[in-house]
Amino acid sequence: MRSKTFISAGLAALLTLVCGCKETMDHKLEREAREFTAKNCPHDIDPYTTLDSATYRAGEKEYTYHFTVKGALDLDSLYSDEVVRELHDSYLTELKNNIEQKDLKDQGVTITRIYRSEQTGKTLMTLRFTKDEYSH
């Protein structure tokens, strides 16, 4: 009887170890966003734009890049509906061709870019790309 208990306990421990170590896709994307931020941020994209961080929200299936805008581009009046539409379309074309984000796209994750003012902290522009947009 003692050997059966030992085998059962060993089997249970082995199953817990094997099953417990499997990382879900949501946990993987959360971890990768943290690692990306630690390794790459802050990063000056150009003289006016800094990539501050990346985050992933599992409940929303949304991967977000957070930017700060400064200098000549840090003016709320620059971000008219027409300009935002043009930037959205331009970044959408780039996203469709971007193989570095293939895993995100394969998972159907919404990819968002938020641009905030360095002076005020106010959101100047939010660009959101859904699976329906980038998969066509």
PDB file of C-alpha atoms in Angstrom, residues 19-111:
ATOM      1  CA  CYS A  19       1.152  21.101 -16.382  1.00  0.00           C
ATOM      2  CA  GLY A  20       2.071  23.983 -14.100  1.00  0.00           C
ATOM      3  CA  CYS A  21       5.037  25.066 -16.208  1.00  0.00           C
ATOM      4  CA  LYS A  22       3.101  25.635 -19.400  1.00  0.00           C
ATOM      5  CA  GLU A  23       2.826  29.355 -20.040  1.00  0.00           C
ATOM      6  CA  THR A  24      -0.450  30.600 -21.484  1.00  0.00           C
ATOM      7  CA  MET A  25      -0.374  32.865 -24.517  1.00  0.00           C
ATOM      8  CA  ASP A  26      -1.645  35.766 -22.402  1.00  0.00           C
ATOM      9  CA  HIS A  27       1.102  35.272 -19.817  1.00  0.00           C
ATOM     10  CA  LYS A  28       3.681  34.974 -22.590  1.00  0.00           C
ATOM     11  CA  LEU A  29       2.576  38.258 -24.177  1.00  0.00           C
ATOM     12  CA  GLU A  30       2.533  40.028 -20.792  1.00  0.00           C
ATOM     13  CA  ARG A  31       6.046  38.759 -20.081  1.00  0.00           C
ATOM     14  CA  GLU A  32       7.309  39.696 -23.542  1.00  0.00           C
ATOM     15  CA  ALA A  33       5.901  43.225 -23.197  1.00  0.00           C
ATOM     16  CA  ARG A  34       7.703  43.650 -19.851  1.00  0.00           C
ATOM     17  CA  GLU A  35      10.940  42.259 -21.314  1.00  0.00           C
ATOM     18  CA  PHE A  36      10.641  44.448 -24.424  1.00  0.00           C
ATOM     19  CA  THR A  37      10.186  47.521 -22.229  1.00  0.00           C
ATOM     20  CA  ALA A  38      13.120  46.631 -19.965  1.00  0.00           C
ATOM     21  CA  LYS A  39      15.409  45.976 -22.925  1.00  0.00           C
ATOM     22  CA  ASN A  40      14.332  48.684 -25.395  1.00  0.00           C
ATOM     23  CA  CYS A  41      12.760  51.602 -23.537  1.00  0.00           C
ATOM     24  CA  PRO A  42      12.972  54.461 -23.480  1.00  0.00           C
ATOM     25  CA  HIS A  43      13.966  54.612 -27.149  1.00  0.00           C
ATOM     26  CA  ASP A  44      14.067  57.760 -29.261  1.00  0.00           C
ATOM     27  CA  ILE A  45      12.314  56.980 -32.538  1.00  0.00           C
ATOM     28  CA  ASP A  46      13.144  60.412 -33.915  1.00  0.00           C
ATOM     29  CA  PRO A  47      13.832  63.873 -32.414  1.00  0.00           C
ATOM     30  CA  TYR A  48      10.122  64.250 -31.564  1.00  0.00           C
ATOM     31  CA  THR A  49       8.989  60.774 -30.502  1.00  0.00           C
ATOM     32  CA  THR A  50      10.118  58.442 -27.713  1.00  0.00           C
ATOM     33  CA  LEU A  51       8.868  54.896 -27.242  1.00  0.00           C
ATOM     34  CA  ASP A  52       8.316  54.652 -23.479  1.00  0.00           C
ATOM     35  CA  SER A  53       6.941  51.156 -22.998  1.00  0.00           C
ATOM     36  CA  ALA A  54       4.889  48.262 -24.265  1.00  0.00           C
ATOM     37  CA  THR A  55       2.044  46.642 -22.336  1.00  0.00           C
ATOM     38  CA  TYR A  56      -0.322  43.752 -22.881  1.00  0.00           C
ATOM     39  CA  ARG A  57      -3.832  43.549 -21.425  1.00  0.00           C
ATOM     40  CA  ALA A  58      -4.977  39.950 -21.481  1.00  0.00           C
ATOM     41  CA  GLY A  59      -8.674  40.609 -20.907  1.00  0.00           C
ATOM     42  CA  GLU A  60      -8.760  42.903 -23.919  1.00  0.00           C
ATOM     43  CA  LYS A  61      -6.207  40.971 -26.004  1.00  0.00           C
ATOM     44  CA  GLU A  62      -4.553  44.342 -26.605  1.00  0.00           C
ATOM     45  CA  TYR A  63      -0.844  45.013 -27.052  1.00  0.00           C
ATOM     46  CA  THR A  64      -0.071  48.704 -26.625  1.00  0.00           C
ATOM     47  CA  TYR A  65       2.955  50.815 -27.461  1.00  0.00           C
ATOM     48  CA  HIS A  66       3.190  54.013 -25.391  1.00  0.00           C
ATOM     49  CA  PHE A  67       4.946  57.015 -26.914  1.00  0.00           C
ATOM     50  CA  THR A  68       5.796  60.518 -25.728  1.00  0.00           C
ATOM     51  CA  VAL A  69       5.687  63.337 -28.271  1.00  0.00           C
ATOM     52  CA  LYS A  70       7.876  66.394 -27.722  1.00  0.00           C
ATOM     53  CA  GLY A  71       9.109  69.563 -29.374  1.00  0.00           C
ATOM     54  CA  ALA A  72       7.451  70.799 -32.550  1.00  0.00           C
ATOM     55  CA  LEU A  73       5.041  67.830 -32.675  1.00  0.00           C
ATOM     56  CA  ASP A  74       3.813  68.353 -29.106  1.00  0.00           C
ATOM     57  CA  LEU A  75       0.843  70.465 -30.183  1.00  0.00           C
ATOM     58  CA  ASP A  76      -2.703  69.210 -29.774  1.00  0.00           C
ATOM     59  CA  SER A  77      -3.803  71.248 -32.794  1.00  0.00           C
ATOM     60  CA  LEU A  78      -1.661  69.123 -35.139  1.00  0.00           C
ATOM     61  CA  TYR A  79      -3.777  66.008 -34.593  1.00  0.00           C
ATOM     62  CA  SER A  80      -6.890  66.737 -36.622  1.00  0.00           C
ATOM     63  CA  ASP A  81      -9.210  63.897 -37.612  1.00  0.00           C
ATOM     64  CA  GLU A  82      -7.758  63.959 -41.121  1.00  0.00           C
ATOM     65  CA  VAL A  83      -4.150  63.729 -39.907  1.00  0.00           C
ATOM     66  CA  VAL A  84      -5.020  60.911 -37.503  1.00  0.00           C
ATOM     67  CA  ARG A  85      -6.785  58.997 -40.328  1.00  0.00           C
ATOM     68  CA  GLU A  86      -3.756  59.404 -42.599  1.00  0.00           C
ATOM     69  CA  LEU A  87      -1.382  58.228 -39.872  1.00  0.00           C
ATOM     70  CA  HIS A  88      -3.677  55.310 -39.080  1.00  0.00           C
ATOM     71  CA  ASP A  89      -3.692  54.230 -42.719  1.00  0.00           C
ATOM     72  CA  SER A  90       0.083  54.622 -43.002  1.00  0.00           C
ATOM     73  CA  TYR A  91       0.793  52.581 -39.853  1.00  0.00           C
ATOM     74  CA  LEU A  92      -1.786  49.982 -40.909  1.00  0.00           C
ATOM     75  CA  THR A  93       0.074  49.426 -44.175  1.00  0.00           C
ATOM     76  CA  GLU A  94       3.315  49.116 -42.213  1.00  0.00           C
ATOM     77  CA  LEU A  95       1.705  46.661 -39.770  1.00  0.00           C
ATOM     78  CA  LYS A  96       0.356  44.448 -42.534  1.00  0.00           C
ATOM     79  CA  ASN A  97       3.893  44.047 -43.871  1.00  0.00           C
ATOM     80  CA  ASN A  98       5.641  43.783 -40.496  1.00  0.00           C
ATOM     81  CA  ILE A  99       6.904  40.242 -39.881  1.00  0.00           C
ATOM     82  CA  GLU A 100       8.265  41.159 -36.425  1.00  0.00           C
ATOM     83  CA  GLN A 101       4.684  41.335 -35.145  1.00  0.00           C
ATOM     84  CA  LYS A 102       3.572  38.106 -36.806  1.00  0.00           C
ATOM     85  CA  ASP A 103       2.949  36.343 -33.460  1.00  0.00           C
ATOM     86  CA  LEU A 104       0.666  39.160 -32.279  1.00  0.00           C
ATOM     87  CA  LYS A 105      -1.212  39.176 -35.560  1.00  0.00           C
ATOM     88  CA  ASP A 106      -1.530  35.370 -35.599  1.00  0.00           C
ATOM     89  CA  GLN A 107      -3.179  35.575 -32.160  1.00  0.00           C
ATOM     90  CA  GLY A 108      -5.651  38.213 -33.367  1.00  0.00           C
ATOM     91  CA  VAL A 109      -4.374  40.747 -30.855  1.00  0.00           C
ATOM     92  CA  THR A 110      -5.460  44.378 -31.169  1.00  0.00           C
ATOM     93  CA  ILE A 111      -2.334  46.504 -31.561  1.00  0.00           C
TER      94      ILE A 111
END
